[in-house]
Structure formats: C-alpha cells, structure tokens
Coordinates of C-alpha atoms in Angstrom, one line a residue:
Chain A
X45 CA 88.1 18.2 -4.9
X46 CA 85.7 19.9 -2.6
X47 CA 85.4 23.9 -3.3
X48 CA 88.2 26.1 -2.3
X49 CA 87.7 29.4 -0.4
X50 CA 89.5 31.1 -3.0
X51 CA 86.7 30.0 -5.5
X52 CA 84.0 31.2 -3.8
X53 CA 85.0 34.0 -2.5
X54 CA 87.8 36.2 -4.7
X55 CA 86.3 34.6 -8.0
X56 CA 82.7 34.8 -7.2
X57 CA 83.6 38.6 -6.6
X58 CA 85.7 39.6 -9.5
X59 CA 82.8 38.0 -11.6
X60 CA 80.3 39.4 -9.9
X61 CA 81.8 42.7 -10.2
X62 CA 82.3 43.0 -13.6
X63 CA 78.7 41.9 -14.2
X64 CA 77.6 45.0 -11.6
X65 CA 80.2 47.0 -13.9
X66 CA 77.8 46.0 -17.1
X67 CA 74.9 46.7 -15.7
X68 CA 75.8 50.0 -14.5
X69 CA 77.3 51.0 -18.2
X70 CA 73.1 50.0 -19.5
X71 CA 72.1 52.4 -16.6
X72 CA 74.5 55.2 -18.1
X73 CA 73.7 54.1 -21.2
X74 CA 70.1 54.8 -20.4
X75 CA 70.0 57.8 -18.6
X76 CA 72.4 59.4 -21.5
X77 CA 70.0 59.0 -23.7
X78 CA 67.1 60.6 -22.4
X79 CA 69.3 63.6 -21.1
X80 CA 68.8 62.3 -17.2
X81 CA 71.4 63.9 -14.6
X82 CA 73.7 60.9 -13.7
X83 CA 73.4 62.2 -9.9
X84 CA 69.7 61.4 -10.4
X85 CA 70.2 58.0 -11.6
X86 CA 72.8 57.1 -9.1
X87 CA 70.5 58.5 -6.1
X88 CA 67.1 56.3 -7.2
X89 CA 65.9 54.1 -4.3
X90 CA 63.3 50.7 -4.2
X91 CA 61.5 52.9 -1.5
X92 CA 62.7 56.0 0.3
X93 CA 64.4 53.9 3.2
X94 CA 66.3 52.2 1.5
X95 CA 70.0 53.3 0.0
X96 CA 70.1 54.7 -3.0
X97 CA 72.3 53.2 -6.3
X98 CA 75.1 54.7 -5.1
X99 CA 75.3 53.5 -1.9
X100 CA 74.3 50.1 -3.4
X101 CA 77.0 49.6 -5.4
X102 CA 79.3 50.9 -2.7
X103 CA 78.2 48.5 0.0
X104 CA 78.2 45.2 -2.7
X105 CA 82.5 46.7 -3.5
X106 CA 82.9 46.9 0.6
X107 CA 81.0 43.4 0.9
X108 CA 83.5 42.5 -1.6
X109 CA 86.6 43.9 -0.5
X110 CA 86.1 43.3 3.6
X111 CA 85.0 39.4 2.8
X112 CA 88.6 38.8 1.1
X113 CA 90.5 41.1 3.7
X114 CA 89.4 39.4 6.7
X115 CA 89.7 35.6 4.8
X116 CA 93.1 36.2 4.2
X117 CA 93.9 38.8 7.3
X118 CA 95.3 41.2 4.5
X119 CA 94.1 44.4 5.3
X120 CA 91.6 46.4 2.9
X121 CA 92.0 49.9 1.3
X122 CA 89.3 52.6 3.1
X123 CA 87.0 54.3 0.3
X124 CA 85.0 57.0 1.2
X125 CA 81.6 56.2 -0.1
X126 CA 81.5 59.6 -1.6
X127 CA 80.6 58.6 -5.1
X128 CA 77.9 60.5 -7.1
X129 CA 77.6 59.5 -10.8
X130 CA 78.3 56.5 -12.6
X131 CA 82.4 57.4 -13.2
X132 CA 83.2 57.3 -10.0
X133 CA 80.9 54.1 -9.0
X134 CA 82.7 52.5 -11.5
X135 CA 85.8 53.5 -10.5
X136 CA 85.2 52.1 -7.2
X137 CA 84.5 48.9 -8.9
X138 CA 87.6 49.1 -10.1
X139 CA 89.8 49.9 -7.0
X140 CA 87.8 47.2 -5.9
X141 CA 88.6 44.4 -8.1
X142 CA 92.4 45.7 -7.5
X143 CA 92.5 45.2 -3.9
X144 CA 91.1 42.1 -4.9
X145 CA 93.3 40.9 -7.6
X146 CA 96.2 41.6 -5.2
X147 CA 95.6 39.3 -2.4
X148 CA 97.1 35.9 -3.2
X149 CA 95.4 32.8 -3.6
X150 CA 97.0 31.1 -0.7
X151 CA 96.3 33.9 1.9
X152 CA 92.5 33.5 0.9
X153 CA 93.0 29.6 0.9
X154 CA 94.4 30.1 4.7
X155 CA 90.8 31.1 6.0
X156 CA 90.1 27.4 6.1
X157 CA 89.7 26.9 9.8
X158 CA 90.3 29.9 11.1
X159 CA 87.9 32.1 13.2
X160 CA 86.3 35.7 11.7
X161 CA 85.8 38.2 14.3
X162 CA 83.2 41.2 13.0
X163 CA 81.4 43.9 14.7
X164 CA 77.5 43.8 13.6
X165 CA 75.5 46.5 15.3
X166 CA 78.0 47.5 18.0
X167 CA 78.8 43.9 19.0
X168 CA 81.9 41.9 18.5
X169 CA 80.9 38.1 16.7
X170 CA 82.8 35.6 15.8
X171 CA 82.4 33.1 12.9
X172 CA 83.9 29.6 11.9
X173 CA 85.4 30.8 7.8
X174 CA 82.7 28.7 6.6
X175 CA 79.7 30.3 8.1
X176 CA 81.0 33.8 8.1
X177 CA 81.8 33.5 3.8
X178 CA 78.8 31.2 3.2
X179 CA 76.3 32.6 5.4
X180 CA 76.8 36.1 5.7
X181 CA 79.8 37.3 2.9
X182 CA 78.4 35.9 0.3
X183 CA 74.1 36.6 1.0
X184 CA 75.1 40.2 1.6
X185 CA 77.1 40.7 -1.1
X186 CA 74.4 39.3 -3.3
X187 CA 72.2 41.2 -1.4
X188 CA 73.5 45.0 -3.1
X189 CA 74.2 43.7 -6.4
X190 CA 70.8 42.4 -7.1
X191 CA 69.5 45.5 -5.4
X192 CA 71.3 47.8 -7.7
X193 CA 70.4 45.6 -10.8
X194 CA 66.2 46.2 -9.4
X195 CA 66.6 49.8 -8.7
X196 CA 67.4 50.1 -12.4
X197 CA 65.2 47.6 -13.9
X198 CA 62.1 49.2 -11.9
X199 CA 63.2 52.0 -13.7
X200 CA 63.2 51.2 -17.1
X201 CA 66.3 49.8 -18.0
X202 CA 66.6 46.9 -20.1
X203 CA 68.3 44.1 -18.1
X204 CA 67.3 40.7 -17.9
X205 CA 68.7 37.3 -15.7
X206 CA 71.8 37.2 -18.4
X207 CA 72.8 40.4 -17.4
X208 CA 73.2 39.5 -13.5
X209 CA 74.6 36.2 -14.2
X210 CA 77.1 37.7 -16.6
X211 CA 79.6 35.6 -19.4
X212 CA 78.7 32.3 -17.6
X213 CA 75.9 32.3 -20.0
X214 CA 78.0 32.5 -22.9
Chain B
X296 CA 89.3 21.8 5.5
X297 CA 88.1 23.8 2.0
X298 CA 84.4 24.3 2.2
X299 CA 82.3 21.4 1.2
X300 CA 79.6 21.1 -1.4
X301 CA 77.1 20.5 1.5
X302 CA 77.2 23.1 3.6
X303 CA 77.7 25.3 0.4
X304 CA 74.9 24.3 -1.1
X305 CA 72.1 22.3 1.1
X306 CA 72.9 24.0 4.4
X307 CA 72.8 27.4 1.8
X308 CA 69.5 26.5 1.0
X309 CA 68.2 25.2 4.0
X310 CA 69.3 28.5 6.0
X311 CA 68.2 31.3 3.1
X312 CA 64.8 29.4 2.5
X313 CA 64.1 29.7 6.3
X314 CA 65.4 33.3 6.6
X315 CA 62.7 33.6 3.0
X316 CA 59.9 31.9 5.0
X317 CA 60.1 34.4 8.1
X318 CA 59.7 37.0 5.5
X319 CA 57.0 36.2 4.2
X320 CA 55.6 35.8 7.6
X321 CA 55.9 39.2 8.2
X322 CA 54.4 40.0 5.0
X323 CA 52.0 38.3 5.8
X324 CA 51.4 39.6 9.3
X325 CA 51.7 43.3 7.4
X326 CA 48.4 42.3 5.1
X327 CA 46.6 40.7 7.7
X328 CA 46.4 44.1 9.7
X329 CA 45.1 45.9 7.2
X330 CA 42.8 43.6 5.4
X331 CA 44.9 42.9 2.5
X332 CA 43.6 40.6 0.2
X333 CA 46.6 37.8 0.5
X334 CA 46.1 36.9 -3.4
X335 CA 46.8 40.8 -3.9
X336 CA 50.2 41.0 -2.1
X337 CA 51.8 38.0 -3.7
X338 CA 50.8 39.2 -6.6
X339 CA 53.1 42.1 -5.8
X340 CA 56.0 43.6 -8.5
X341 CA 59.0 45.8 -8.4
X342 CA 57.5 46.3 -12.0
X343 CA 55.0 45.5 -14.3
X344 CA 57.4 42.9 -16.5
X345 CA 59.5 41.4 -13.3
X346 CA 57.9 38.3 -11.5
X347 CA 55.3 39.0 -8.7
X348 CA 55.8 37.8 -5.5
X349 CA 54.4 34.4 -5.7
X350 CA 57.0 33.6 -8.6
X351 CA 59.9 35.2 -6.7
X352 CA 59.3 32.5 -4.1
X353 CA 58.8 29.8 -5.9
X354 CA 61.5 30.5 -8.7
X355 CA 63.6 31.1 -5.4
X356 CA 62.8 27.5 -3.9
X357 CA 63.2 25.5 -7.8
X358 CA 66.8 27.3 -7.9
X359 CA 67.6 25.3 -4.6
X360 CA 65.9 22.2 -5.2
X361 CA 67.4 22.2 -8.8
X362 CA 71.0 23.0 -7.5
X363 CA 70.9 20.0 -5.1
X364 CA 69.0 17.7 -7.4
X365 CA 72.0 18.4 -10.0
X366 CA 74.7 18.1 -7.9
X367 CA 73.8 14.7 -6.5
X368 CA 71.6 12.9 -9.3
X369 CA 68.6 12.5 -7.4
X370 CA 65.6 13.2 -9.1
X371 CA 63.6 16.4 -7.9
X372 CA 59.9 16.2 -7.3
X373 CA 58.0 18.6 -9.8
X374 CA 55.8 21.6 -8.1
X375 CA 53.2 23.2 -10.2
X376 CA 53.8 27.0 -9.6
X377 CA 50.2 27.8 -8.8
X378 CA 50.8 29.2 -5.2
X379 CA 48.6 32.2 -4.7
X380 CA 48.7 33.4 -1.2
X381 CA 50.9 33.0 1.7
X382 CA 50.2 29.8 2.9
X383 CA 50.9 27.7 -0.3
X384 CA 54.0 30.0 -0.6
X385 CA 54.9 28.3 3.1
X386 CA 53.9 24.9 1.7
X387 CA 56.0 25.1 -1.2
X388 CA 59.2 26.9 1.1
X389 CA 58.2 23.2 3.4
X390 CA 58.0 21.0 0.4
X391 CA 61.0 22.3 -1.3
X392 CA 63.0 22.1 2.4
X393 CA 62.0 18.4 2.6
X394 CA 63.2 17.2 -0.7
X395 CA 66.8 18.7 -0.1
X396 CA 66.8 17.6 3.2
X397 CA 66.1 14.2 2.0
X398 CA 68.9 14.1 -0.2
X399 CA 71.9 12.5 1.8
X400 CA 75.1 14.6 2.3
X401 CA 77.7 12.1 0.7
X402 CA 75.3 12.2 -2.4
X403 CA 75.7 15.9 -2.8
X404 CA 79.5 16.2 -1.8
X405 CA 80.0 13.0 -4.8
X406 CA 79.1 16.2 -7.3
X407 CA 83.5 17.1 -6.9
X408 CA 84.8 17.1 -10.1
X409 CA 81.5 15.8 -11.9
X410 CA 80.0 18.0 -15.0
X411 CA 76.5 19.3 -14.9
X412 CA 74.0 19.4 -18.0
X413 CA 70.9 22.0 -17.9
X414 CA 69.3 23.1 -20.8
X415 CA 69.4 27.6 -20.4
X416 CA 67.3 29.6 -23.3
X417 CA 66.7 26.1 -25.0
X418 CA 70.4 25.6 -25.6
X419 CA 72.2 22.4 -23.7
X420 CA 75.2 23.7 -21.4
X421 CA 77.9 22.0 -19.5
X422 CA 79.6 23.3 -16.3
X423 CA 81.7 22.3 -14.2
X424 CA 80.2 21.1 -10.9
X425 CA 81.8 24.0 -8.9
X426 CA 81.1 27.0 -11.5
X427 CA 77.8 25.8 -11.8
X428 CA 76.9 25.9 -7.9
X429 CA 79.1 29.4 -7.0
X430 CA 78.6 31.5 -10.6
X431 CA 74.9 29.6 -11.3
X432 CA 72.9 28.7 -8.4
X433 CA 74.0 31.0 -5.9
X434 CA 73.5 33.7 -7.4
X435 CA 70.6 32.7 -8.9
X436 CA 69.1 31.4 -5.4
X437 CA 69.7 34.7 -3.8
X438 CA 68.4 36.9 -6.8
X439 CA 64.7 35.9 -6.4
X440 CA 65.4 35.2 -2.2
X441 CA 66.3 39.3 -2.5
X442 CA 63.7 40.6 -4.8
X443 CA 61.2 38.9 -2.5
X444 CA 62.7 41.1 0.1
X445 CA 62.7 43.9 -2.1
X446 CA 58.8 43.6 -3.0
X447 CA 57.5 43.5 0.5
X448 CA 60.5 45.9 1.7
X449 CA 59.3 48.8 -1.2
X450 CA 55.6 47.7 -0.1
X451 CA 55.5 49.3 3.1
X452 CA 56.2 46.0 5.4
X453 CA 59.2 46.4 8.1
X454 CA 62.1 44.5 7.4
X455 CA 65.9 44.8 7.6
X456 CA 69.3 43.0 6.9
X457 CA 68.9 40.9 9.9
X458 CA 65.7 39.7 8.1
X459 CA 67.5 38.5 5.4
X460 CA 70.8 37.4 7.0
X461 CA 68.6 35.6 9.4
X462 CA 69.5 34.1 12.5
X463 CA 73.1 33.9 11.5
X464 CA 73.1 37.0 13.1
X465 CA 71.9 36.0 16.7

C-alpha cells in the first residue's frame, strides 16, 4: 500500500497538534511558576519581525485546518486570530482538531488527483494534491509548530526532540 | 493515485535540502558583507544548549539520508559532522543530495508495508514503514531544516516563507 492522503495529512495534524497542545501546557507550566503574565509569554518572538507565540500557534491550526478543507473541498470554520494567553491558544487547538476530526476519511482520500487552487501573495496558483500537501501543507505547517516549540525553548523552557515528536516515542 | 513513498520522501528531501542550501547562501552572503568570520555564524544558536548552525544542517541532511536509506535498504554513506563554515555545509547539503538521488525510486516505494528498526535513546524500535516516514522523519527533517531558518532569520539575515517554501512558490 503506498501512503494515503488521509495519513499524511488529517493524522499527521491531529498528532502534531496534540504535541503543540503539550508543549504549550510546559510553557504555562513555566511561566506559572515564576509569576510571568501569560500575555507575555504568548507575545515572545525569535526576533522582533517575526510573529509572536500566539500568532504561531494560530497560523500552524490555520495550516492545519485550510490543508484538510481544500483536500477534501469541505469548507473550514473562520477563527479570528484574536487569542492572547495560553486558554484560548489551546482552545483554538481544540476547535481545530474538531474541524478536523469531522471531515471524513474518504473526502480527504478524494484529493488524490485533483487540482488545489490557493492565493499566495495576491495571486491565484494551482497545485497537483500531491505537491500542494507535500510541498507546501505539510513544510508550512511544520514550519509554526517548530517555531512555537523554539520561541519557548530559547526561553527557558524545558523541551527536548521527544516533546515535538510526541507519543511516537513511546 | 495515493501519494507515493518517493515523492513523499526523496522528492521531500531533494526539494527542502535545496530550499536549505539557498539559505544558507544568503547567510552566507549576509557574513560576507560584513566581515563575519564564517566559522562564527555556523556556530550560531537560538540558545546556548540547542545545536548551532552547523549541526542544524547537518542533523537536517542525516534525517533525509537516514529516512531514504531505511525505507529502501541501501546502505547510507557515513559523514563525519565536522563542517565548520559554509562551504562544507554546501558539500555536505551536495553529498547528502547525491546519495538519495542515487537510490532508485522502485527501491524506495518497495518500503509499502515493510517495518523499520532504528535504535532511539539506546532503545530498539519498530515502526511501521508509513508512521515512521510521516510522524518520524518528516517531522524530524523539517525541525532542524526550520531552526536553521530560525538561527540566520533571529541573526539579522533577510529571509521569508518563500525562502523556505522555495521555488514551489514560483
């Protein structure tokens, strides 16, 4: 059996996601104990042009969440990138992983051979499936996790390899 | 047609290593204008206990020449991780490009349905063939491809998503 869109897209998300989800509760975790303003943790940046944590997380759910939508043509929930502490960035993991959850396997299996059509900077592309979830779903998505997981360990939080590559690891 | 293990895997490789490449170009580029010692920015960190530069890279390239050397059976050639500027960190992006090049399509889609061994934290571990390449190597692959990114990005040198995404985006 070669690999099945649903696979490597829908599961490599909801795993992903709940290992973004664990590192974020070490975050919490961290800035709890040393009395830090949540709003402060979720607003630190790599370097001041880059997004913050919150929009970090944001942009890995909407990588998520717009990678299965336009796989299986099943239109995706609008969120409002508003969140501020780590609550509500995990409760947009979590309307996430619904939307997610919800689409059916054989909707995201019916990608295979169909064209994506995106805008990127104002213009219109279109992808073969293949490229569009291999090539750009998947990098960027992997993209913002990692970047929230470095924002946090630059700042002090404990969180090794095990913690990005979650329960695979046993 | 689902996706195949090549083009999730070697064509992967072969696109993100290239996009990694043309980073460190412009990194490069970035040092050379200011008289930057090259040996000083690959040895570049987010922070003090994360890989520098040089190790991002080369940990980046192993993850992909591991990943296909797995999947198909053939035997990887062994690199010494003792790059120190940007030009070893291009010969190792070439020599790294040339081994899973080498390695012949049929070879790497016969890894359907097989198991694969790797020893992680000194304990053996079985997966199968498609959790280890979409929950394993993927993610592993684009982890160090992004924190090389990250380290030049936080560093000062100019570079954006279309960087990283590379030419996939035209």
């Amino acid at each position: 059996m070669p690999l099945s869109f649903y696979q490597s897209s829908t599961q490599v998300f909801i795993h992903g996601l709940g290992n973004l989800s664990a590192i974020l509760e070490k975050g919490s975790a961290y800035g709890e104990a040393r009395k830090i303003d949540p709003t402060v943790m979720c607003g630190l940046r790599l370097t001041a042009d880059m997004l913050p944590l919150s929009r970090q997380v944001s942009t890995a759910c909407d990588s998520a969440k717009l990678a299965v939508s336009r796989l299986s043509g099943v239109e995706a929930p609008k969120h409002a990138d508003d969140e501020k502490d780590f609550a509500e960035l995990q409760s947009r993991i979590a309307k996430t992983l619904d939307f997610i959850r919800s689409v059916p396997e054989a909707a995201v299996e019916a990608a295979a051979g169909r064209k994506i059509s995106l805008k990127i900077g104002g213009t219109q592309r279109e992808f073969e499936s293949d490229a569009y979830l291999t090539l750009f779903a998947l990098p960027n998505f992997y993209f913002h996790v990692t970047t929230s997981y470095s924002i946090l360990r630059a700042n002090g939080v404990e969180l090794s390899k095990r913690d990005y590559l979650g329960p695979i690891l046993g």
